[in-house]
């Protein structure tokens, strides 16, 4: 047991208590951030004359040595230390002796852990943003390639009106684009440095908090020391944003699963992204999409977990907050993994375009356009709706599509129909006439593609 606080105690900690209290098994993942924060702290202490230049150099050399040795595997982070902060400090003292004992001057583990977590999360937000950007690039390519790939658009999972694959992919583009902007917002709001808050009430040493904030690329120092050590809002925001990413991925997964089903066959998932059955030789299962859908629950769980952990904590630091780490780490790992896998699956997935178009043709997705044709020829919309309803009934009875009816059959139901009805309800016309901004028509879609291309290029 290696603890930083034995002085006041007359008895050893019970082993079970020690294990229960320790966080090294999970906070070891931010050893690099802990060392970076410590280097900034001692640099500031020396600038303020609280440490000598010599002490500062010894400490920085020692810290860099620890980082190097952890990275090259010669210094494993073992569980005999209570947490990553104790591990670094104890190893520093072993290496450089008395100067190492000065590292913790004007600092508490409370502001230290708040700093480490922020440094760690900032890097993770950048990674999440990069993965979202990769997804957007794949979606943009699919949009560019499929402005004329017709498919049914659904409401209530019933065929509604024809759209294009570009348009459908464009919907996910907008979702993941908003996810990126949420990541940016969180980064901006959380980017203040808690170092110097001490345990909760600052310190009596003349620290320069602006300076450490600058050394660590923060926009500035936090403004209330109690809040600094007990704020976990940004983690809740991140969990919420990641839950939204997962919700989007889960909806997308559900669609891929449906599209990949034997009944739909709109897509074929690449062999590299599907799995077989141990008993049924014919099976090729969409396990990746199902797992992404399933893992959404873990990320939602973490959000609920942390909200609940935080809800009754009085100011300022309480050990409850140590619980933030495993939940947040697991949610980050899960979200990053799902984003990367889903993007790969999407990139390699084959779209069965003729099957999509055929499906759009056979679900009366052009019924609204047939009604609009009548309206354009002077029939009031409500009457037109009724006429087309009768056409649909007639077609269902005969097992044909609207396009398959002869002009005589059309005219038998309404004399307003003329030869140009076929063009008016063709798939191409149905889609291409929809050119309001944001609609699936090619001209409208191309405008959006140009906007999104510029957005991705302008990064
Ligand atoms: N492992 C602790 C955490 O994650 C570090 C802070 C410890 N502070 C304390 N006063 N015990 O929250």
Short mmCIF file of C-alpha atoms and ligand atoms in Angstrom, two decimals:
data_model
loop_
_atom_site.label_atom_id
_atom_site.label_comp_id
_atom_site.label_asym_id
_atom_site.label_seq_id
_atom_site.Cartn_x
_atom_site.Cartn_y
_atom_site.Cartn_z
CA UNK A 1 0.00 0.00 0.00
CA UNK A 2 1.55 3.30 -1.04
CA UNK A 3 -0.37 6.24 0.33
CA UNK A 4 0.35 9.94 0.50
CA UNK A 5 -1.41 10.58 3.80
CA UNK A 6 -0.16 8.09 6.45
CA UNK A 7 1.01 10.73 9.01
CA UNK A 8 -2.21 11.16 10.95
CA UNK A 9 -3.00 7.45 11.12
CA UNK A 10 -1.93 4.94 13.76
CA UNK A 11 -3.23 1.81 12.04
CA UNK A 12 -2.81 0.29 8.59
CA UNK A 13 -5.80 0.58 6.29
CA UNK A 14 -7.79 -2.63 6.06
CA UNK A 15 -6.95 -4.32 2.75
CA UNK A 16 -10.58 -4.39 1.61
CA UNK A 17 -10.94 -0.69 2.40
CA UNK A 18 -7.75 0.01 0.51
CA UNK A 19 -8.98 -1.85 -2.54
CA UNK A 20 -12.41 -0.23 -2.34
CA UNK A 21 -10.91 3.23 -2.14
CA UNK A 22 -8.16 2.86 -4.74
CA UNK A 23 -8.58 4.22 -8.25
CA UNK A 24 -5.26 3.28 -9.85
CA UNK A 25 -6.82 0.44 -11.87
CA UNK A 26 -8.69 3.01 -13.96
CA UNK A 27 -7.06 6.42 -13.42
CA UNK A 28 -3.72 5.04 -14.65
CA UNK A 29 -4.99 5.84 -18.11
CA UNK A 30 -4.23 9.49 -17.55
CA UNK A 31 -0.64 9.21 -16.36
CA UNK A 32 0.51 11.43 -19.26
CA UNK A 33 -1.97 14.16 -18.35
CA UNK A 34 -0.98 13.92 -14.67
CA UNK A 35 2.67 14.41 -15.59
CA UNK A 36 1.88 17.25 -17.99
CA UNK A 37 -0.11 19.04 -15.27
CA UNK A 38 2.70 18.57 -12.76
CA UNK A 39 5.29 19.98 -15.15
CA UNK A 40 3.15 23.09 -15.66
CA UNK A 41 2.63 23.37 -11.89
CA UNK A 42 6.35 23.29 -11.03
CA UNK A 43 7.20 25.62 -13.91
CA UNK A 44 4.80 28.13 -12.37
CA UNK A 45 6.10 27.49 -8.82
CA UNK A 46 9.63 28.30 -9.98
CA UNK A 47 8.53 31.41 -11.85
CA UNK A 48 6.89 32.60 -8.63
CA UNK A 49 10.03 31.90 -6.60
CA UNK A 50 8.31 29.15 -4.61
CA UNK A 51 10.77 26.57 -5.98
CA UNK A 52 14.34 27.19 -7.14
CA UNK A 53 15.27 26.76 -10.80
CA UNK A 54 17.38 23.79 -9.80
CA UNK A 55 14.50 22.10 -8.00
CA UNK A 56 12.24 22.75 -10.95
CA UNK A 57 14.69 21.19 -13.38
CA UNK A 58 15.23 18.14 -11.23
CA UNK A 59 11.49 17.62 -10.88
CA UNK A 60 10.81 18.05 -14.59
CA UNK A 61 13.65 15.67 -15.50
CA UNK A 62 12.27 13.14 -13.04
CA UNK A 63 8.72 13.47 -14.37
CA UNK A 64 9.85 13.13 -17.96
CA UNK A 65 11.86 10.06 -16.99
CA UNK A 66 8.76 8.50 -15.42
CA UNK A 67 6.73 9.20 -18.54
CA UNK A 68 9.42 7.69 -20.75
CA UNK A 69 9.73 4.58 -18.61
CA UNK A 70 5.98 4.05 -18.43
CA UNK A 71 5.83 4.37 -22.20
CA UNK A 72 8.71 2.00 -22.91
CA UNK A 73 7.29 -0.56 -20.51
CA UNK A 74 10.13 -0.50 -17.96
CA UNK A 75 7.95 1.13 -15.28
CA UNK A 76 4.60 -0.67 -15.03
CA UNK A 77 1.81 1.15 -13.22
CA UNK A 78 0.99 -1.36 -10.50
CA UNK A 79 -1.87 -1.53 -8.03
CA UNK A 80 0.31 -1.04 -4.96
CA UNK A 81 -0.34 2.69 -5.41
CA UNK A 82 -3.65 4.22 -4.40
CA UNK A 83 -4.04 6.31 -7.50
CA UNK A 84 -2.08 7.70 -10.44
CA UNK A 85 -1.15 10.84 -8.48
CA UNK A 86 0.48 8.75 -5.71
CA UNK A 87 2.22 6.59 -8.30
CA UNK A 88 3.83 9.59 -10.00
CA UNK A 89 4.79 11.37 -6.78
CA UNK A 90 6.21 8.26 -5.08
CA UNK A 91 8.26 7.38 -8.15
CA UNK A 92 9.50 10.94 -8.44
CA UNK A 93 10.74 10.91 -4.83
CA UNK A 94 12.42 7.52 -5.44
CA UNK A 95 14.20 8.99 -8.43
CA UNK A 96 15.25 12.47 -7.34
CA UNK A 97 14.95 12.42 -3.54
CA UNK A 98 13.98 15.49 -1.51
CA UNK A 99 13.24 17.84 -4.42
CA UNK A 100 10.45 15.45 -5.39
CA UNK A 101 8.75 16.09 -2.06
CA UNK A 102 8.14 19.68 -3.14
CA UNK A 103 6.05 18.82 -6.19
CA UNK A 104 2.78 18.94 -4.30
CA UNK A 105 3.36 22.45 -2.90
CA UNK A 106 0.24 24.59 -3.31
CA UNK A 107 -1.78 21.76 -4.80
CA UNK A 108 -4.26 19.12 -3.67
CA UNK A 109 -5.30 15.92 -5.35
CA UNK A 110 -8.70 17.55 -5.67
CA UNK A 111 -7.58 20.22 -8.12
CA UNK A 112 -5.06 17.79 -9.58
CA UNK A 113 -7.66 15.17 -10.49
CA UNK A 114 -10.00 17.88 -11.80
CA UNK A 115 -7.18 19.05 -14.06
CA UNK A 116 -6.13 15.57 -15.20
CA UNK A 117 -9.67 14.68 -16.13
CA UNK A 118 -10.12 17.90 -18.10
CA UNK A 119 -6.85 17.40 -19.98
CA UNK A 120 -7.83 13.82 -20.75
CA UNK A 121 -11.35 14.71 -21.86
CA UNK A 122 -10.14 17.51 -24.13
CA UNK A 123 -8.04 14.98 -26.06
CA UNK A 124 -10.94 12.56 -26.23
CA UNK A 125 -13.28 15.26 -27.56
CA UNK A 126 -10.79 15.94 -30.34
CA UNK A 127 -10.74 12.21 -31.17
CA UNK A 128 -14.52 11.92 -31.09
CA UNK A 129 -14.73 14.92 -33.38
CA UNK A 130 -12.26 13.30 -35.80
CA UNK A 131 -14.28 10.08 -35.89
CA UNK A 132 -17.46 12.06 -36.54
CA UNK A 133 -15.68 13.85 -39.35
CA UNK A 134 -14.63 10.50 -40.89
CA UNK A 135 -18.28 9.44 -40.80
CA UNK A 136 -19.32 12.71 -42.48
CA UNK A 137 -16.79 12.18 -45.28
CA UNK A 138 -18.19 8.72 -46.00
CA UNK A 139 -21.73 10.09 -45.96
CA UNK A 140 -20.81 12.98 -48.26
CA UNK A 141 -19.34 10.57 -50.79
CA UNK A 142 -22.52 8.47 -50.73
CA UNK A 143 -24.52 11.66 -51.21
CA UNK A 144 -22.45 12.74 -54.20
CA UNK A 145 -22.75 9.34 -55.83
CA UNK A 146 -26.44 8.78 -55.30
CA UNK A 147 -28.44 11.86 -56.24
CA UNK A 148 -30.32 9.71 -58.76
CA UNK A 149 -30.55 6.48 -56.78
CA UNK A 150 -34.26 6.33 -56.09
CA UNK A 151 -35.64 4.57 -53.06
CA UNK A 152 -38.81 4.68 -51.00
CA UNK A 153 -38.97 7.22 -48.20
CA UNK A 154 -40.93 5.88 -45.24
CA UNK A 155 -43.26 7.16 -42.56
CA UNK A 156 -44.53 4.63 -39.98
CA UNK A 157 -42.20 2.21 -41.83
CA UNK A 158 -44.74 2.31 -44.65
CA UNK A 159 -43.64 3.45 -48.08
CA UNK A 160 -44.58 7.13 -48.32
CA UNK A 161 -42.91 9.13 -51.10
CA UNK A 162 -39.85 8.44 -53.22
CA UNK A 163 -36.55 9.96 -52.15
CA UNK A 164 -32.96 9.23 -53.13
CA UNK A 165 -30.20 7.42 -51.31
CA UNK A 166 -28.32 10.75 -51.32
CA UNK A 167 -31.21 12.35 -49.47
CA UNK A 168 -31.47 9.54 -46.94
CA UNK A 169 -27.72 9.66 -46.24
CA UNK A 170 -28.00 13.45 -46.07
CA UNK A 171 -30.35 13.11 -43.09
CA UNK A 172 -27.63 11.27 -41.14
CA UNK A 173 -25.09 13.83 -42.33
CA UNK A 174 -27.07 16.56 -40.58
CA UNK A 175 -27.34 14.51 -37.36
CA UNK A 176 -23.62 13.78 -37.10
CA UNK A 177 -22.83 17.37 -38.06
CA UNK A 178 -24.86 18.56 -35.08
CA UNK A 179 -23.04 15.99 -32.93
CA UNK A 180 -19.77 17.60 -33.94
CA UNK A 181 -20.97 21.05 -33.03
CA UNK A 182 -22.03 19.73 -29.61
CA UNK A 183 -18.48 18.43 -29.10
CA UNK A 184 -17.07 21.84 -29.96
CA UNK A 185 -19.47 23.58 -27.55
CA UNK A 186 -18.51 21.30 -24.70
CA UNK A 187 -14.81 21.83 -25.34
CA UNK A 188 -15.24 25.59 -25.35
CA UNK A 189 -17.27 25.66 -22.14
CA UNK A 190 -15.05 23.27 -20.17
CA UNK A 191 -11.77 24.82 -21.22
CA UNK A 192 -10.87 26.57 -17.97
CA UNK A 193 -8.06 25.43 -15.68
CA UNK A 194 -8.88 24.27 -12.12
CA UNK A 195 -5.25 24.04 -11.02
CA UNK A 196 -4.60 26.29 -8.02
CA UNK A 197 -8.01 25.69 -6.48
CA UNK A 198 -6.27 23.51 -3.90
CA UNK A 199 -8.45 21.23 -1.82
CA UNK A 200 -11.35 23.69 -2.07
CA UNK A 201 -10.25 27.13 -0.87
CA UNK A 202 -7.22 28.07 -2.96
CA UNK A 203 -3.83 28.38 -1.27
CA UNK A 204 -1.71 30.86 0.64
CA UNK A 205 1.17 30.52 -1.83
CA UNK A 206 1.40 33.26 -4.46
CA UNK A 207 0.43 31.03 -7.39
CA UNK A 208 0.03 32.49 -10.87
CA UNK A 209 -3.07 30.67 -12.06
CA UNK A 210 -3.26 32.58 -15.35
CA UNK A 211 0.20 31.31 -16.17
CA UNK A 212 -0.54 27.61 -15.52
CA UNK A 213 -3.77 27.94 -17.49
CA UNK A 214 -1.78 29.33 -20.41
CA UNK A 215 0.91 26.65 -20.17
CA UNK A 216 -1.80 24.00 -20.43
CA UNK A 217 -3.66 25.66 -23.33
CA UNK A 218 -6.72 26.65 -21.35
CA UNK A 219 -8.66 29.81 -22.11
CA UNK A 220 -8.03 30.92 -18.52
CA UNK A 221 -8.33 29.78 -14.90
CA UNK A 222 -11.62 28.78 -13.24
CA UNK A 223 -13.12 31.53 -11.09
CA UNK A 224 -14.33 29.74 -7.96
CA UNK A 225 -12.13 27.26 -6.13
CA UNK A 226 -15.04 25.29 -4.62
CA UNK A 227 -16.68 24.91 -8.01
CA UNK A 228 -13.32 24.04 -9.60
CA UNK A 229 -12.90 20.87 -7.55
CA UNK A 230 -16.50 19.75 -7.65
CA UNK A 231 -17.68 20.59 -11.17
CA UNK A 232 -18.46 17.54 -13.26
CA UNK A 233 -21.00 19.29 -15.52
CA UNK A 234 -18.82 18.95 -18.58
CA UNK A 235 -18.72 15.18 -18.15
CA UNK A 236 -22.49 15.10 -17.98
CA UNK A 237 -22.63 17.24 -21.12
CA UNK A 238 -20.20 14.90 -22.84
CA UNK A 239 -22.18 11.82 -21.80
CA UNK A 240 -25.31 13.50 -23.09
CA UNK A 241 -23.65 14.38 -26.41
CA UNK A 242 -22.27 10.83 -26.71
CA UNK A 243 -25.71 9.43 -25.88
CA UNK A 244 -27.05 11.48 -28.78
CA UNK A 245 -24.31 10.16 -31.08
CA UNK A 246 -25.23 6.63 -29.99
CA UNK A 247 -28.93 7.31 -30.51
CA UNK A 248 -28.13 8.40 -34.07
CA UNK A 249 -25.92 5.37 -34.64
CA UNK A 250 -28.59 3.12 -33.19
CA UNK A 251 -31.28 4.45 -35.52
CA UNK A 252 -28.91 4.04 -38.44
CA UNK A 253 -28.11 0.50 -37.26
CA UNK A 254 -31.78 -0.34 -37.11
CA UNK A 255 -32.18 0.80 -40.71
CA UNK A 256 -29.16 -1.18 -41.86
CA UNK A 257 -30.56 -4.27 -40.13
CA UNK A 258 -33.91 -3.80 -41.85
CA UNK A 259 -32.32 -3.03 -45.22
CA UNK A 260 -30.05 -6.06 -44.89
CA UNK A 261 -32.96 -8.42 -44.12
CA UNK A 262 -33.98 -11.09 -46.64
CA UNK A 263 -37.26 -9.27 -47.20
CA UNK A 264 -35.69 -5.91 -48.08
CA UNK A 265 -32.27 -6.74 -49.54
CA UNK A 266 -31.57 -3.02 -50.07
CA UNK A 267 -28.00 -3.50 -48.89
CA UNK A 268 -25.41 -6.16 -48.47
CA UNK A 269 -23.03 -5.82 -45.58
CA UNK A 270 -19.47 -6.66 -46.53
CA UNK A 271 -18.20 -10.07 -45.38
CA UNK A 272 -15.57 -8.31 -43.27
CA UNK A 273 -18.35 -6.64 -41.26
CA UNK A 274 -20.77 -9.55 -40.85
CA UNK A 275 -20.74 -12.82 -39.01
CA UNK A 276 -22.12 -16.31 -39.56
CA UNK A 277 -24.20 -18.71 -37.53
CA UNK A 278 -22.74 -21.78 -35.81
CA UNK A 279 -25.72 -23.86 -36.86
CA UNK A 280 -27.37 -22.27 -39.92
CA UNK A 281 -24.89 -22.28 -42.80
CA UNK A 282 -26.89 -19.85 -44.95
CA UNK A 283 -26.72 -17.00 -42.41
CA UNK A 284 -24.83 -13.74 -42.74
CA UNK A 285 -25.79 -11.67 -39.76
CA UNK A 286 -25.59 -7.90 -39.21
CA UNK A 287 -23.96 -8.35 -35.79
CA UNK A 288 -21.99 -5.11 -35.89
CA UNK A 289 -25.12 -3.04 -36.42
CA UNK A 290 -26.90 -4.99 -33.69
CA UNK A 291 -24.04 -4.51 -31.25
CA UNK A 292 -23.92 -0.78 -31.94
CA UNK A 293 -27.67 -0.64 -31.28
CA UNK A 294 -27.19 -2.70 -28.12
CA UNK A 295 -24.25 -0.71 -26.77
CA UNK A 296 -26.31 2.46 -26.87
CA UNK A 297 -27.76 1.27 -23.56
CA UNK A 298 -24.36 1.37 -21.86
CA UNK A 299 -23.77 4.99 -22.83
CA UNK A 300 -27.26 6.06 -21.72
CA UNK A 301 -26.58 4.12 -18.51
CA UNK A 302 -23.41 6.11 -17.88
CA UNK A 303 -25.30 9.39 -18.35
CA UNK A 304 -27.97 8.34 -15.85
CA UNK A 305 -25.30 6.96 -13.55
CA UNK A 306 -23.30 10.16 -13.33
CA UNK A 307 -26.36 12.39 -13.06
CA UNK A 308 -27.45 10.25 -10.12
CA UNK A 309 -24.01 10.19 -8.52
CA UNK A 310 -23.79 13.99 -8.63
CA UNK A 311 -27.28 14.85 -7.48
CA UNK A 312 -26.81 14.82 -3.72
CA UNK A 313 -23.19 15.86 -3.31
CA UNK A 314 -22.64 18.87 -1.03
CA UNK A 315 -19.82 21.25 -1.88
CA UNK A 316 -17.01 20.79 -2.40
CA UNK A 317 -15.02 17.60 -3.26
CA UNK A 318 -16.44 14.27 -2.09
CA UNK A 319 -15.13 10.84 -2.94
CA UNK A 320 -18.36 10.01 -4.76
CA UNK A 321 -16.85 11.92 -7.67
CA UNK A 322 -14.19 9.28 -8.19
CA UNK A 323 -17.06 7.29 -9.71
CA UNK A 324 -17.10 9.64 -12.71
CA UNK A 325 -14.11 7.93 -14.31
CA UNK A 326 -15.14 4.37 -15.06
CA UNK A 327 -18.52 5.48 -16.39
CA UNK A 328 -17.06 8.18 -18.61
CA UNK A 329 -14.11 6.06 -19.81
CA UNK A 330 -16.40 3.18 -20.74
CA UNK A 331 -18.82 5.50 -22.54
CA UNK A 332 -15.97 7.15 -24.50
CA UNK A 333 -14.43 3.80 -25.48
CA UNK A 334 -17.84 2.51 -26.51
CA UNK A 335 -18.80 5.56 -28.56
CA UNK A 336 -15.44 5.76 -30.30
CA UNK A 337 -15.48 2.06 -31.10
CA UNK A 338 -19.01 2.19 -32.45
CA UNK A 339 -18.30 5.24 -34.60
CA UNK A 340 -15.20 3.69 -36.13
CA UNK A 341 -16.87 0.33 -36.81
CA UNK A 342 -20.05 1.80 -38.19
CA UNK A 343 -18.10 4.08 -40.53
CA UNK A 344 -16.12 1.11 -41.83
CA UNK A 345 -19.27 -0.93 -42.30
CA UNK A 346 -20.98 1.90 -44.18
CA UNK A 347 -17.99 2.48 -46.40
CA UNK A 348 -17.87 -1.16 -47.51
CA UNK A 349 -21.61 -1.82 -47.67
CA UNK A 350 -23.12 -2.50 -51.11
CA UNK A 351 -26.37 -0.76 -51.98
CA UNK A 352 -28.68 -2.77 -54.18
CA UNK A 353 -29.84 0.22 -56.21
CA UNK A 354 -32.19 -1.54 -58.62
CA UNK A 355 -33.91 -3.26 -55.72
CA UNK A 356 -34.37 0.08 -53.94
CA UNK A 357 -35.80 1.72 -57.03
CA UNK A 358 -38.07 -1.22 -57.71
CA UNK A 359 -39.35 -1.08 -54.16
CA UNK A 360 -40.09 2.64 -54.54
CA UNK A 361 -42.07 1.89 -57.70
CA UNK A 362 -44.23 -0.71 -56.05
CA UNK A 363 -45.51 0.98 -52.97
CA UNK A 364 -47.72 3.72 -54.45
CA UNK A 365 -45.04 6.23 -53.41
CA UNK A 366 -46.20 8.34 -56.36
CA UNK A 367 -49.83 8.54 -55.15
CA UNK A 368 -49.34 12.08 -53.81
CA UNK A 369 -48.00 13.12 -57.22
CA UNK A 370 -51.02 11.60 -58.97
CA UNK A 371 -53.24 13.70 -56.68
CA UNK A 372 -51.07 16.79 -57.37
CA UNK A 373 -51.57 16.12 -61.13
CA UNK A 374 -55.32 16.35 -60.67
CA UNK A 375 -55.00 19.49 -58.56
CA UNK A 376 -52.90 21.06 -61.33
CA UNK A 377 -55.80 20.27 -63.66
CA UNK A 378 -58.34 22.07 -61.49
CA UNK A 379 -59.57 19.27 -59.22
CA UNK A 380 -59.83 20.36 -55.53
CA UNK A 381 -57.23 18.50 -53.42
CA UNK A 382 -59.77 16.65 -51.25
CA UNK A 383 -61.53 15.27 -54.35
CA UNK A 384 -58.17 14.41 -55.93
CA UNK A 385 -57.23 12.53 -52.75
CA UNK A 386 -60.43 10.47 -53.05
CA UNK A 387 -59.90 9.73 -56.76
CA UNK A 388 -56.33 8.54 -56.22
CA UNK A 389 -57.52 6.46 -53.26
CA UNK A 390 -59.83 4.64 -55.68
CA UNK A 391 -56.97 4.20 -58.18
CA UNK A 392 -54.85 2.63 -55.44
CA UNK A 393 -57.65 0.28 -54.45
CA UNK A 394 -58.07 -0.74 -58.09
CA UNK A 395 -54.32 -1.42 -58.45
CA UNK A 396 -54.13 -3.41 -55.20
CA UNK A 397 -56.97 -5.56 -56.49
CA UNK A 398 -55.14 -6.20 -59.77
CA UNK A 399 -51.70 -6.48 -58.19
CA UNK A 400 -50.23 -3.67 -60.33
CA UNK A 401 -48.56 -0.27 -59.81
CA UNK A 402 -50.17 3.06 -60.78
CA UNK A 403 -47.70 3.32 -63.67
CA UNK A 404 -48.97 -0.01 -65.05
CA UNK A 405 -52.55 1.21 -65.58
CA UNK A 406 -53.70 1.96 -69.13
CA UNK A 407 -54.96 5.45 -69.93
CA UNK A 408 -58.47 3.95 -70.33
CA UNK A 409 -58.28 2.58 -66.81
CA UNK A 410 -57.18 6.01 -65.53
CA UNK A 411 -59.95 7.74 -67.43
CA UNK A 412 -62.56 5.29 -66.17
CA UNK A 413 -61.90 6.64 -62.68
CA UNK A 414 -61.38 10.28 -63.69
CA UNK A 415 -61.67 11.78 -67.18
CA UNK A 416 -59.17 14.49 -66.19
CA UNK A 417 -56.23 12.10 -66.77
CA UNK A 418 -54.35 12.43 -70.07
CA UNK A 419 -51.29 10.79 -71.57
CA UNK A 420 -48.93 13.10 -69.60
CA UNK A 421 -49.96 11.38 -66.34
CA UNK A 422 -47.23 8.77 -66.93
CA UNK A 423 -44.54 11.36 -66.93
CA UNK A 424 -46.11 13.17 -63.97
CA UNK A 425 -45.95 10.06 -61.78
CA UNK A 426 -42.66 8.62 -62.99
CA UNK A 427 -40.12 8.13 -60.26
CA UNK A 428 -37.80 10.67 -61.83
CA UNK A 429 -40.49 13.37 -61.99
CA UNK A 430 -41.72 12.62 -58.46
CA UNK A 431 -38.24 13.19 -57.06
CA UNK A 432 -36.97 15.84 -59.43
CA UNK A 433 -39.97 18.11 -58.91
CA UNK A 434 -39.15 18.27 -55.21
CA UNK A 435 -36.59 21.03 -55.30
CA UNK A 436 -37.31 23.10 -52.22
CA UNK A 437 -34.05 23.47 -50.28
CA UNK A 438 -33.53 20.30 -48.25
CA UNK A 439 -35.74 18.19 -50.53
CA UNK A 440 -34.53 15.15 -52.55
CA UNK A 441 -34.66 16.73 -56.05
CA UNK A 442 -31.26 16.63 -57.72
CA UNK A 443 -30.89 20.40 -58.02
CA UNK A 444 -31.81 20.91 -54.34
CA UNK A 445 -29.57 18.06 -53.25
CA UNK A 446 -26.62 19.44 -55.18
CA UNK A 447 -26.97 22.77 -53.41
CA UNK A 448 -26.82 21.02 -50.05
CA UNK A 449 -23.88 18.86 -51.13
CA UNK A 450 -21.97 22.03 -52.09
CA UNK A 451 -22.74 23.59 -48.68
CA UNK A 452 -21.63 20.47 -46.79
CA UNK A 453 -18.53 20.07 -48.90
CA UNK A 454 -17.50 23.61 -48.10
CA UNK A 455 -18.24 22.96 -44.40
CA UNK A 456 -15.96 19.90 -44.37
CA UNK A 457 -13.25 21.63 -46.38
CA UNK A 458 -13.35 24.73 -44.19
CA UNK A 459 -12.19 22.86 -41.08
N1 LIG B 1 -8.92 9.31 -7.02
C1 LIG B 1 -9.53 10.51 -6.62
C2 LIG B 1 -10.66 10.86 -7.59
O1 LIG B 1 -10.70 10.29 -8.62
C3 LIG B 1 -8.53 11.61 -6.61
C4 LIG B 1 -8.86 12.72 -5.68
C5 LIG B 1 -8.64 12.29 -4.27
N2 LIG B 1 -8.94 13.32 -3.36
C6 LIG B 1 -9.24 13.05 -2.09
N3 LIG B 1 -9.51 14.08 -1.35
N4 LIG B 1 -9.27 11.85 -1.63
O2 LIG B 1 -11.52 11.64 -7.32
#
